[in-house]
Short mmCIF file of C-alpha atoms in Angstrom, two decimals:
data_model
loop_
_atom_site.label_atom_id
_atom_site.label_comp_id
_atom_site.label_asym_id
_atom_site.label_seq_id
_atom_site.Cartn_x
_atom_site.Cartn_y
_atom_site.Cartn_z
CA MET A 21 8.37 52.59 53.72
CA ALA A 22 7.73 51.32 50.23
CA HIS A 23 10.45 49.41 48.47
CA ARG A 24 11.11 49.78 44.77
CA GLY A 25 12.07 47.16 43.30
CA VAL A 26 -1.12 37.37 37.25
CA GLY A 27 -1.78 35.78 34.31
CA GLY A 28 -4.73 33.34 34.05
CA LEU A 29 -4.45 30.50 36.56
CA LYS A 30 -5.33 26.94 35.61
CA PRO A 31 -7.21 24.54 37.87
CA CYS A 32 -5.03 22.33 40.10
CA ALA A 33 -3.63 19.53 38.00
CA PHE A 34 -1.38 17.97 40.62
CA PRO A 35 -2.02 14.23 40.98
CA ILE A 36 -3.39 14.43 44.52
CA SER A 37 -6.90 14.69 45.82
CA VAL A 38 -7.73 18.38 46.14
CA ARG A 39 -10.79 19.91 47.74
CA ALA A 40 -11.44 23.62 47.99
CA SER A 41 -12.57 25.40 51.12
CA GLY A 42 -12.90 29.13 50.73
CA SER A 43 -9.68 30.47 49.24
CA ARG A 44 -7.49 27.54 50.37
CA CYS A 45 -6.64 24.29 48.66
CA HIS A 46 -6.22 21.21 50.87
CA ALA A 47 -4.40 18.21 49.49
CA ALA A 48 -4.32 14.59 50.48
CA PRO A 49 -2.39 11.81 48.77
CA SER A 50 -4.31 9.82 46.23
CA THR A 51 -4.64 6.05 46.47
CA GLN A 52 -2.44 5.74 43.39
CA GLN A 53 0.44 7.59 45.07
CA THR A 54 0.46 5.91 48.43
CA GLY A 55 -0.84 2.43 47.80
CA HIS A 56 -3.35 2.89 50.63
CA ALA A 57 -6.94 4.04 50.74
CA PRO A 58 -7.46 7.82 50.82
CA PHE A 59 -7.81 9.49 54.19
CA THR A 60 -11.22 9.61 55.78
CA ILE A 61 -12.57 12.11 58.27
CA GLY A 62 -12.82 9.31 60.81
CA THR A 63 -9.16 8.39 60.33
CA LEU A 64 -8.01 11.97 60.78
CA GLU A 65 -10.28 12.47 63.79
CA GLU A 66 -8.78 9.38 65.43
CA ALA A 67 -5.27 10.73 64.86
CA CYS A 68 -6.31 14.09 66.32
CA ARG A 69 -7.82 12.58 69.44
CA SER A 70 -4.82 10.34 70.06
CA ALA A 71 -2.31 13.16 69.57
CA GLU A 72 -4.28 15.59 71.74
CA ARG A 73 -4.55 12.99 74.52
CA SER A 74 -0.76 12.59 74.38
CA LEU A 75 -0.23 16.33 74.62
CA VAL A 76 -2.42 16.54 77.71
CA GLN A 77 -0.79 13.47 79.25
CA TYR A 78 2.68 14.98 79.01
CA ARG A 79 1.46 18.43 80.12
CA PHE A 80 2.21 20.23 76.93
CA LYS A 81 -0.22 23.01 76.12
CA PRO A 82 -3.07 21.41 74.15
CA ALA A 83 -3.89 22.80 70.73
CA LYS A 84 -6.50 25.54 70.96
CA ALA A 85 -8.54 23.58 68.49
CA GLN A 86 -9.75 21.44 71.40
CA ALA A 87 -11.75 24.34 72.81
CA HIS A 88 -12.80 25.63 69.39
CA PRO A 89 -13.56 22.67 67.07
CA LEU A 90 -11.86 22.87 63.70
CA PRO A 91 -11.61 20.49 60.75
CA ALA A 92 -9.27 17.61 61.50
CA TRP A 93 -6.53 18.73 59.14
CA GLN A 94 -6.36 22.13 60.87
CA ARG A 95 -6.23 20.50 64.30
CA LEU A 96 -3.32 18.31 63.21
CA ARG A 97 -1.38 21.31 61.94
CA ALA A 98 -2.11 23.10 65.23
CA ILE A 99 -0.69 20.12 67.10
CA GLU A 100 2.37 20.27 64.83
CA ARG A 101 2.93 23.89 65.81
CA GLU A 102 2.68 23.02 69.49
CA LEU A 103 5.45 20.47 69.07
CA GLU A 104 7.97 22.71 67.30
CA GLY A 105 9.97 23.27 70.49
CA VAL A 106 9.69 19.77 71.95
CA SER A 107 13.01 18.08 72.67
CA GLU A 108 13.95 14.81 70.99
CA ALA A 109 13.51 12.85 74.24
CA GLN A 110 10.08 14.38 74.85
CA HIS A 111 9.24 13.78 71.22
CA ALA A 112 10.03 10.10 71.57
CA ARG A 113 7.79 9.89 74.66
CA LEU A 114 4.93 11.46 72.75
CA ALA A 115 5.42 9.08 69.85
CA GLY A 116 5.41 6.14 72.23
CA ALA A 117 2.12 7.28 73.72
CA CYS A 118 0.37 6.51 70.45
CA SER A 119 -0.86 2.98 69.93
CA GLY A 120 1.04 1.11 67.26
CA SER A 121 -2.25 0.30 65.57
CA SER A 122 -3.31 3.94 65.53
CA PRO A 123 -2.78 6.27 62.54
CA CYS A 124 -1.24 8.61 65.11
CA SER A 125 1.91 6.52 64.90
CA THR A 126 2.64 8.12 61.52
CA LEU A 127 2.30 11.64 62.91
CA TRP A 128 5.76 11.58 64.43
CA PRO A 129 7.98 13.34 63.96
CA ARG A 130 5.56 16.23 63.29
CA GLY A 131 5.12 15.54 59.62
CA GLU A 132 3.12 16.95 56.80
CA GLY A 133 3.05 13.22 56.10
CA LEU A 134 -0.54 13.32 57.34
CA THR A 135 -1.40 15.81 54.64
CA TYR A 136 1.14 15.53 51.86
CA GLY A 137 3.37 12.50 52.38
CA ALA A 138 2.82 8.76 52.24
CA TRP A 139 0.36 7.44 54.84
CA ASP A 140 1.47 4.02 56.01
CA ALA A 141 -1.36 2.61 58.11
CA ALA A 142 0.81 -0.33 59.14
CA ALA A 143 3.60 1.78 60.62
CA THR A 144 4.37 1.00 64.24
CA ALA A 145 7.37 3.29 64.83
CA PRO A 146 8.18 6.85 63.80
CA PRO A 147 10.71 7.31 60.99
CA PRO A 148 13.79 9.45 61.64
CA ALA A 149 13.47 13.12 60.83
CA PRO A 150 15.52 13.80 57.66
CA GLU A 151 14.98 17.54 58.12
CA GLY A 152 17.09 17.61 61.28
CA SER A 153 15.94 20.18 63.79
CA GLY A 154 13.59 21.76 61.26
CA ARG A 155 15.71 24.92 61.37
CA GLU A 156 18.72 23.69 59.42
CA VAL A 157 20.43 25.96 56.89
CA LEU A 158 22.92 24.20 54.63
CA LEU A 159 26.12 25.46 53.04
CA GLN A 160 27.43 23.49 50.09
CA GLY A 161 31.06 23.49 51.12
CA PHE A 162 32.75 23.03 47.73
CA ASN A 163 32.52 23.67 43.99
CA TRP A 164 33.57 21.66 40.92
CA GLU A 165 37.22 22.73 41.21
CA SER A 166 37.71 22.42 44.99
CA TRP A 167 39.65 19.15 44.65
CA ARG A 168 42.61 21.16 43.36
CA HIS A 169 43.19 23.03 46.61
CA GLY A 170 43.70 20.71 49.60
CA TRP A 171 40.05 21.24 50.36
CA TYR A 172 39.49 19.57 53.71
CA ASP A 173 42.17 21.71 55.35
CA GLN A 174 40.73 24.91 53.89
CA LEU A 175 37.20 24.04 54.95
CA ALA A 176 38.31 23.18 58.47
CA CYS A 177 39.85 26.64 58.80
CA ARG A 178 36.56 28.25 57.77
CA ALA A 179 34.36 26.31 60.22
CA GLY A 180 34.12 29.20 62.66
CA GLU A 181 33.18 31.71 59.98
CA ILE A 182 30.54 29.34 58.59
CA ALA A 183 28.93 28.82 61.99
CA ASP A 184 29.09 32.54 62.81
CA ALA A 185 27.17 33.34 59.61
CA GLY A 186 24.27 31.22 60.80
CA PHE A 187 24.68 27.97 58.88
CA THR A 188 23.94 24.77 60.77
CA ALA A 189 25.25 22.10 58.36
CA VAL A 190 27.96 21.78 55.72
CA TRP A 191 27.62 19.55 52.68
CA LEU A 192 31.03 17.98 52.08
CA PRO A 193 32.28 16.57 48.73
CA PRO A 194 32.27 12.81 48.04
CA PRO A 195 34.70 11.22 50.53
CA THR A 196 35.94 8.13 48.70
CA ALA A 197 38.66 7.30 46.21
CA SER A 198 37.31 8.00 42.73
CA VAL A 199 38.25 7.64 39.08
CA SER A 200 37.29 11.29 38.62
CA PRO A 201 38.89 13.84 40.98
CA GLN A 202 35.52 15.41 41.83
CA GLY A 203 34.53 12.12 43.50
CA TYR A 204 31.42 11.10 41.57
CA LEU A 205 32.95 7.93 40.05
CA PRO A 206 33.79 6.07 43.29
CA SER A 207 35.93 2.95 43.33
CA ASP A 208 37.01 1.58 46.74
CA LEU A 209 34.37 2.86 49.14
CA TYR A 210 36.48 2.28 52.25
CA ASP A 211 39.45 4.21 50.83
CA LEU A 212 38.95 7.78 52.08
CA ASP A 213 42.11 9.22 50.57
CA SER A 214 40.70 11.41 47.80
CA ALA A 215 41.65 14.43 45.72
CA TYR A 216 40.14 16.63 48.46
CA GLY A 217 42.63 15.36 51.02
CA SER A 218 43.66 12.35 53.06
CA GLU A 219 41.43 10.33 55.37
CA ALA A 220 43.14 12.03 58.29
CA ALA A 221 42.35 15.45 56.80
CA LEU A 222 38.71 14.43 56.33
CA ARG A 223 38.43 13.33 59.94
CA SER A 224 40.04 16.57 61.11
CA CYS A 225 37.63 18.59 58.97
CA VAL A 226 34.62 16.76 60.42
CA ALA A 227 35.97 17.34 63.93
CA ALA A 228 36.45 21.06 63.20
CA LEU A 229 32.87 21.39 61.95
CA HIS A 230 31.57 19.58 65.02
CA SER A 231 33.59 21.81 67.32
CA HIS A 232 31.59 24.77 65.98
CA GLY A 233 28.23 23.03 66.29
CA LEU A 234 27.91 22.23 62.58
CA LEU A 235 26.59 19.04 61.02
CA ALA A 236 28.90 17.37 58.48
CA LEU A 237 26.96 15.88 55.56
CA GLY A 238 28.70 13.39 53.29
CA ASP A 239 28.02 13.29 49.55
CA VAL A 240 27.50 9.56 48.99
CA VAL A 241 27.27 7.92 45.57
CA LEU A 242 25.18 4.76 45.92
CA ASN A 243 23.89 4.38 42.37
CA HIS A 244 27.12 3.33 40.67
CA ARG A 245 30.68 2.25 41.35
CA CYS A 246 33.75 1.85 39.13
CA ALA A 247 35.23 -1.63 38.81
CA GLU A 248 38.94 -2.31 39.05
CA ARG A 249 39.46 -5.23 36.64
CA ARG A 250 37.88 -6.98 33.69
CA GLY A 251 35.80 -10.07 34.33
CA PRO A 252 35.74 -13.30 32.27
CA CYS A 253 33.48 -11.59 29.73
CA GLY A 254 36.12 -8.95 29.08
CA ARG A 255 34.15 -6.12 30.65
CA TYR A 256 35.03 -4.12 33.75
CA ASN A 257 32.94 -5.75 36.48
CA LEU A 258 35.38 -6.98 39.13
CA PHE A 259 35.63 -4.55 42.02
CA GLY A 260 38.58 -3.97 44.31
CA GLY A 261 39.00 -3.11 47.96
CA ARG A 262 37.03 -4.49 50.89
CA LEU A 263 33.84 -4.75 48.84
CA ASP A 264 35.14 -7.16 46.18
CA TRP A 265 31.94 -7.50 44.21
CA ASP A 266 31.62 -9.04 40.77
CA ALA A 267 29.13 -8.95 37.87
CA ALA A 268 26.34 -10.13 40.16
CA ALA A 269 26.45 -6.73 41.89
CA ILE A 270 25.63 -4.94 38.62
CA VAL A 271 22.08 -4.65 37.28
CA GLY A 272 21.29 -7.20 34.62
CA ASP A 273 20.25 -4.65 32.01
CA ASP A 274 23.61 -2.82 32.15
CA ALA A 275 25.02 -4.61 29.11
CA ALA A 276 28.07 -2.39 28.83
CA TYR A 277 29.46 -3.91 32.03
CA GLY A 278 28.07 -7.45 31.75
CA GLY A 279 25.86 -7.21 34.80
CA THR A 280 24.07 -10.36 35.92
CA GLY A 281 21.96 -8.91 38.76
CA ALA A 282 18.30 -7.98 38.81
CA PRO A 283 16.94 -5.41 36.33
CA SER A 284 17.51 -1.78 37.23
CA SER A 285 14.84 -0.04 39.29
CA GLY A 286 15.67 3.43 37.96
CA ALA A 287 17.30 5.53 35.25
CA PRO A 288 20.66 4.38 33.80
CA PHE A 289 23.97 6.08 34.50
CA HIS A 290 26.22 5.33 31.54
CA ALA A 291 29.65 6.31 32.87
CA ALA A 292 30.01 3.49 35.41
CA PRO A 293 28.45 0.14 36.39
CA ASN A 294 24.98 0.59 37.86
CA ILE A 295 24.72 -1.26 41.16
CA ASP A 296 21.99 -3.83 41.87
CA HIS A 297 20.41 -2.62 45.10
CA ALA A 298 18.11 -5.65 45.16
CA SER A 299 21.11 -7.88 45.82
CA PRO A 300 21.15 -8.90 49.52
CA ARG A 301 24.94 -8.74 49.60
CA VAL A 302 25.10 -5.28 48.02
CA LYS A 303 22.36 -3.98 50.30
CA ALA A 304 24.10 -5.33 53.42
CA ASP A 305 27.50 -3.99 52.33
CA LEU A 306 26.19 -0.50 51.59
CA CYS A 307 24.22 -0.37 54.84
CA ALA A 308 27.36 -1.35 56.76
CA TRP A 309 29.45 1.24 54.89
CA LEU A 310 27.01 4.07 55.67
CA ALA A 311 26.84 3.00 59.30
CA TRP A 312 30.67 3.07 59.42
CA LEU A 313 30.78 6.57 57.95
CA ARG A 314 28.34 7.65 60.65
CA SER A 315 29.85 5.91 63.67
CA ASP A 316 33.55 5.88 62.86
CA VAL A 317 34.22 8.82 60.55
CA GLY A 318 31.61 11.01 62.25
CA LEU A 319 29.50 12.13 59.29
CA ASP A 320 26.06 13.26 60.44
CA GLY A 321 24.01 12.72 57.31
CA TRP A 322 23.92 12.53 53.56
CA ARG A 323 23.54 14.22 50.27
CA LEU A 324 22.48 11.29 48.08
CA ASP A 325 23.77 11.49 44.51
CA PHE A 326 21.68 10.52 41.46
CA VAL A 327 18.79 8.91 43.30
CA ARG A 328 16.87 8.61 40.03
CA GLY A 329 19.02 5.57 39.35
CA PHE A 330 17.39 3.26 41.89
CA ALA A 331 14.05 2.90 43.62
CA GLY A 332 13.19 5.08 46.57
CA ALA A 333 12.42 1.97 48.64
CA HIS A 334 16.16 1.22 48.66
CA VAL A 335 16.82 4.71 49.99
CA ALA A 336 14.45 3.97 52.86
CA ASP A 337 16.53 0.87 53.71
CA TYR A 338 19.77 2.85 53.72
CA MET A 339 18.27 5.57 55.88
CA ARG A 340 17.02 3.01 58.39
CA ALA A 341 20.49 1.48 58.59
CA SER A 342 22.39 4.76 59.02
CA ALA A 343 19.88 6.96 60.92
CA PRO A 344 21.16 10.27 59.50
CA ARG A 345 20.47 13.52 61.29
CA PHE A 346 19.80 15.08 57.88
CA ALA A 347 19.46 13.55 54.42
CA VAL A 348 18.64 14.98 51.01
CA GLY A 349 18.46 13.28 47.63
CA GLU A 350 19.38 14.63 44.21
CA PHE A 351 16.39 13.66 42.08
CA TRP A 352 17.20 15.66 38.97
CA ASP A 353 14.44 15.81 36.39
CA GLY A 354 13.59 18.19 33.58
CA LEU A 355 10.86 20.81 33.87
CA ALA A 356 8.10 21.19 31.27
CA TYR A 357 8.81 23.91 28.70
CA GLY A 358 6.64 25.67 26.15
CA PRO A 359 7.42 26.30 22.47
CA ASP A 360 8.95 29.69 23.37
CA GLY A 361 11.58 28.00 25.53
CA ALA A 362 10.10 29.29 28.78
CA PRO A 363 9.03 26.92 31.56
CA ASP A 364 5.33 26.18 31.68
CA HIS A 365 3.50 27.90 34.53
CA ASP A 366 2.07 24.55 35.62
CA GLN A 367 4.93 22.40 36.91
CA ASP A 368 2.73 20.04 38.93
CA ALA A 369 3.91 16.99 36.99
CA HIS A 370 7.52 17.86 37.75
CA ARG A 371 7.09 18.34 41.47
CA GLY A 372 4.79 15.33 41.44
CA ARG A 373 7.75 13.17 40.44
CA LEU A 374 9.75 14.60 43.33
CA LEU A 375 6.87 13.86 45.68
CA ALA A 376 6.52 10.32 44.33
CA TRP A 377 10.20 9.67 45.06
CA LEU A 378 9.85 11.07 48.57
CA ASN A 379 6.87 8.83 49.20
CA ALA A 380 8.71 5.79 47.81
CA ALA A 381 11.55 6.57 50.23
CA GLY A 382 9.04 6.62 53.08
CA GLY A 383 9.68 10.31 53.76
CA ARG A 384 13.07 9.35 55.22
CA ALA A 385 15.00 11.82 53.06
CA ALA A 386 14.34 15.30 51.73
CA ALA A 387 14.84 16.25 48.06
CA PHE A 388 16.44 19.19 46.35
CA ASP A 389 13.60 21.38 45.15
CA VAL A 390 14.57 21.53 41.48
CA THR A 391 11.05 22.75 40.65
CA THR A 392 11.49 25.87 42.76
CA LYS A 393 14.90 26.60 41.24
CA GLY A 394 13.53 26.42 37.70
CA VAL A 395 10.41 28.47 38.38
CA LEU A 396 12.22 31.05 40.52
CA GLN A 397 14.99 31.80 38.06
CA ALA A 398 12.53 32.04 35.16
CA ALA A 399 10.34 34.41 37.15
CA LEU A 400 13.23 36.71 38.09
CA GLU A 401 14.96 36.59 34.72
CA ARG A 402 11.77 37.40 32.80
CA GLY A 403 10.07 39.68 35.32
CA GLU A 404 7.18 37.20 35.47
CA HIS A 405 6.68 37.08 39.20
CA TRP A 406 3.21 35.61 38.74
CA ARG A 407 5.00 32.29 38.29
CA LEU A 408 5.71 32.24 42.04
CA ARG A 409 2.13 31.34 42.98
CA ASP A 410 0.43 28.16 41.81
CA ALA A 411 -3.23 27.76 40.91
CA CYS A 412 -4.09 27.03 44.55
CA GLY A 413 -2.24 30.06 45.94
CA ARG A 414 0.76 28.06 47.19
CA ALA A 415 4.45 28.20 46.37
CA PRO A 416 4.89 26.55 42.95
CA GLY A 417 7.65 24.09 43.88
CA LEU A 418 7.94 21.11 46.16
CA VAL A 419 8.09 23.58 49.05
CA GLY A 420 4.43 24.36 48.38
CA LEU A 421 3.42 20.74 48.95
CA TRP A 422 5.78 19.11 51.45
CA PRO A 423 8.00 21.89 52.82
CA SER A 424 9.87 19.87 55.44
CA ARG A 425 11.14 17.60 52.65
CA ALA A 426 12.12 20.43 50.27
CA VAL A 427 15.71 21.71 50.14
CA THR A 428 15.68 24.96 48.21
CA PHE A 429 18.75 26.29 46.40
CA VAL A 430 19.89 28.84 43.86
CA ASP A 431 22.89 27.02 42.33
CA ASN A 432 25.25 24.13 43.03
CA HIS A 433 28.44 22.58 41.66
CA ASP A 434 26.57 21.31 38.58
CA THR A 435 24.35 24.25 37.68
CA GLY A 436 26.93 26.92 38.54
CA SER A 437 30.68 26.78 39.26
CA SER A 438 32.91 26.01 36.26
CA GLN A 439 30.33 23.63 34.78
CA GLY A 440 27.52 26.18 34.47
CA HIS A 441 24.93 23.68 33.24
CA TRP A 442 21.94 25.77 34.43
CA PRO A 443 23.17 28.92 36.18
CA PHE A 444 20.88 31.29 38.01
CA PRO A 445 20.85 34.73 36.31
CA ALA A 446 23.75 36.59 37.92
CA HIS A 447 21.85 39.85 38.43
CA ALA A 448 19.12 38.03 40.38
CA VAL A 449 21.17 35.78 42.69
CA ALA A 450 20.57 38.01 45.73
CA GLN A 451 16.83 37.97 44.98
CA GLY A 452 16.99 34.19 44.76
CA TYR A 453 18.46 34.01 48.25
CA ALA A 454 15.94 36.55 49.55
CA TYR A 455 13.29 34.02 48.50
CA CYS A 456 14.97 30.81 49.72
CA LEU A 457 16.24 32.18 53.04
CA THR A 458 12.91 33.69 54.08
CA HIS A 459 10.57 30.91 52.98
CA PRO A 460 9.75 27.48 54.43
CA GLY A 461 11.79 24.49 53.38
CA THR A 462 15.46 23.97 54.18
CA PRO A 463 17.65 26.46 52.26
CA CYS A 464 21.06 25.55 50.86
CA VAL A 465 23.60 28.26 49.96
CA PHE A 466 26.23 27.53 47.30
CA HIS A 467 29.88 27.85 48.32
CA ASP A 468 30.85 30.27 45.54
CA HIS A 469 28.04 32.69 46.31
CA PHE A 470 29.14 33.00 49.93
CA PHE A 471 32.92 32.86 49.56
CA ALA A 472 33.76 33.92 46.01
CA TRP A 473 31.23 36.45 44.74
CA GLY A 474 32.36 39.37 46.85
CA GLY A 475 31.40 41.06 50.07
CA GLY A 476 28.11 42.51 48.87
CA LEU A 477 26.43 39.17 48.24
CA ARG A 478 28.00 37.64 51.34
CA ALA A 479 26.68 40.52 53.47
CA ALA A 480 23.21 40.08 51.97
CA ILE A 481 23.23 36.34 52.71
CA ARG A 482 24.37 36.97 56.29
CA ALA A 483 21.63 39.57 56.78
CA LEU A 484 19.00 37.19 55.41
CA LEU A 485 20.25 34.37 57.63
CA ALA A 486 20.00 36.66 60.65
CA ALA A 487 16.46 37.71 59.72
CA ARG A 488 15.44 34.06 59.30
CA ARG A 489 16.87 33.25 62.72
CA ARG A 490 15.21 36.22 64.49
CA ALA A 491 11.85 35.44 62.92
CA ARG A 492 12.26 31.76 63.87
CA VAL A 493 11.44 30.63 60.34
CA HIS A 494 11.70 26.86 59.97
CA CYS A 495 11.08 24.22 57.34
CA ARG A 496 7.35 24.04 58.10
CA SER A 497 6.66 27.76 58.46
CA ALA A 498 3.31 28.97 57.16
CA LEU A 499 3.52 30.85 53.85
CA ARG A 500 0.90 33.34 52.66
CA VAL A 501 1.47 34.75 49.18
CA LEU A 502 0.26 38.36 49.20
CA GLU A 503 1.09 39.44 45.65
CA ALA A 504 2.26 37.61 42.53
CA ARG A 505 2.08 39.58 39.31
CA ALA A 506 4.46 40.88 36.66
CA GLY A 507 7.09 42.93 38.48
CA LEU A 508 6.05 42.07 42.04
CA TYR A 509 6.04 39.13 44.42
CA ALA A 510 5.34 39.49 48.13
CA ALA A 511 4.73 36.88 50.82
CA GLU A 512 4.28 36.72 54.57
CA VAL A 513 5.90 33.91 56.55
CA ASP A 514 4.55 32.89 59.97
CA ALA A 515 3.10 36.39 60.42
CA ALA A 516 6.67 37.28 61.47
CA LEU A 517 8.45 38.20 58.25
CA VAL A 518 7.58 39.63 54.84
CA CYS A 519 9.62 39.20 51.64
CA LYS A 520 9.22 41.33 48.53
CA LEU A 521 10.82 40.73 45.11
CA GLY A 522 10.66 42.75 41.90
CA PRO A 523 11.00 46.34 40.65
CA GLU A 524 7.51 47.52 41.60
CA ASP A 525 7.06 49.83 44.62
CA TRP A 526 5.40 47.99 47.49
CA GLN A 527 5.14 47.92 51.27
CA PRO A 528 3.37 45.49 53.61
CA PRO A 529 -0.23 46.11 54.65
CA ASN A 530 -0.38 47.78 58.06
CA VAL A 531 3.16 48.97 57.44
CA ARG A 532 3.54 50.41 60.95
CA GLU A 533 3.53 46.86 62.28
CA TRP A 534 6.65 46.05 60.28
CA SER A 535 10.29 47.14 60.34
CA LEU A 536 12.47 47.06 57.22
CA SER A 537 15.19 44.53 58.05
CA CYS A 538 17.41 44.19 54.97
CA TRP A 539 17.18 45.06 51.32
CA GLY A 540 18.98 45.17 47.99
CA ASP A 541 18.36 45.57 44.28
CA GLN A 542 14.71 44.58 43.74
CA TRP A 543 14.31 42.78 47.07
CA ALA A 544 13.44 43.68 50.64
CA VAL A 545 12.59 41.91 53.88
CA TRP A 546 10.53 43.25 56.80
CA GLU A 547 10.29 41.81 60.30
CA ARG A 548 7.45 42.29 62.74
CA ALA A 549 8.08 45.54 64.64
#
């Protein structure tokens, strides 16, 4: 059944090497991005042969590309698909089968890193997988006012409901003592008595989430830290607690706090001393603290606050030290806007900055896909659904370039909640989730939308989560945009699910092969019949 419910495209301007083949665009990192020479056919062929030998050796079904020669990039993606169900232990065996001197060593775990991420020819061991299982669905478990309500106890009581809805991970608020009750001005990092509850309540909440098979993700603030006392210069730069740092732990160009460390490697944060991550002592202390949160408190991974404030290379160090099961950074950056106040159609520069941060972090963390949020809400608010396809036919956000490192979202505690800095248009929130929950990437649902906006939206989110699970959509699922014009967007995911947005009547091609799964105002989802 039909469901009710493109302007001129510019050439690809994204700062990566792009070559066209038929109707597809294939991207490889440029030398400028990665610091290494561009890929060559010989390099990719070597990776293919090594990976395919490993698949045969461990008796996994070889990619069909062996029998029917394909370009190297297609063979690598075919191998990726073969490995989607491989266990972690088997995965490690496959990784070990690749020679440390071979480019194959950067294939694991199953990354678009070969196509979109940083290629490190010197790598001898696979990085951890920041995307978790590849099928994670996050719930942000708080809003800006949650600190007022004994939050850990409330969240622990909801663990069963959260798991039953289909979420796999819960993003918890910042765990440490803080000058601000929301937790984003941390002081003593080892003091876990916060406005959200006591350390004991935090540990009980983590245990409750684990008992229902949920990952517990801590919101960690590494960029800055509030000092306890004034130093000899009269500025606040003497820290309290176990990590009793002084001015040497503050970047040297943070004059407001008299820092004497190295210059900052990122954007300034003016409300608190900016920490010098180049300091060996600071680096060691923060690595030990993250490892303690993992091993002792039981947190499974991280939401990394304000990662624009320090270089991505430091993030890579912290991820190596703490080995999170999932990690995502908040790299918040402004989109490009035209004179009419609308976002430009071409947001390649914006998502390019996200990609550059991911590459600097060695692909060891994902990033919130701010590009997709901005483009999606503009498209739905203005009825300009053509925005949802870029000039190469891909999704216009980070999810169109490196989907396993893109965490898509509609709102969070900053953009929505009581702050409302950049709220999604209220009438289109369900459409926003129809997009995020059916598409590749790792979706994140905001607490208020699931628990506070009423049963209709909650039922829609649950139905979309169920459709995603039945169709086995994951962070690397293949996306094919079918329509993108004013009033209509439609896309097919993994040939298993179709999503439609907009007021225009539309149904999938070969409609008898599809079954209408769930729908609402200006959105619908079909599953393969």
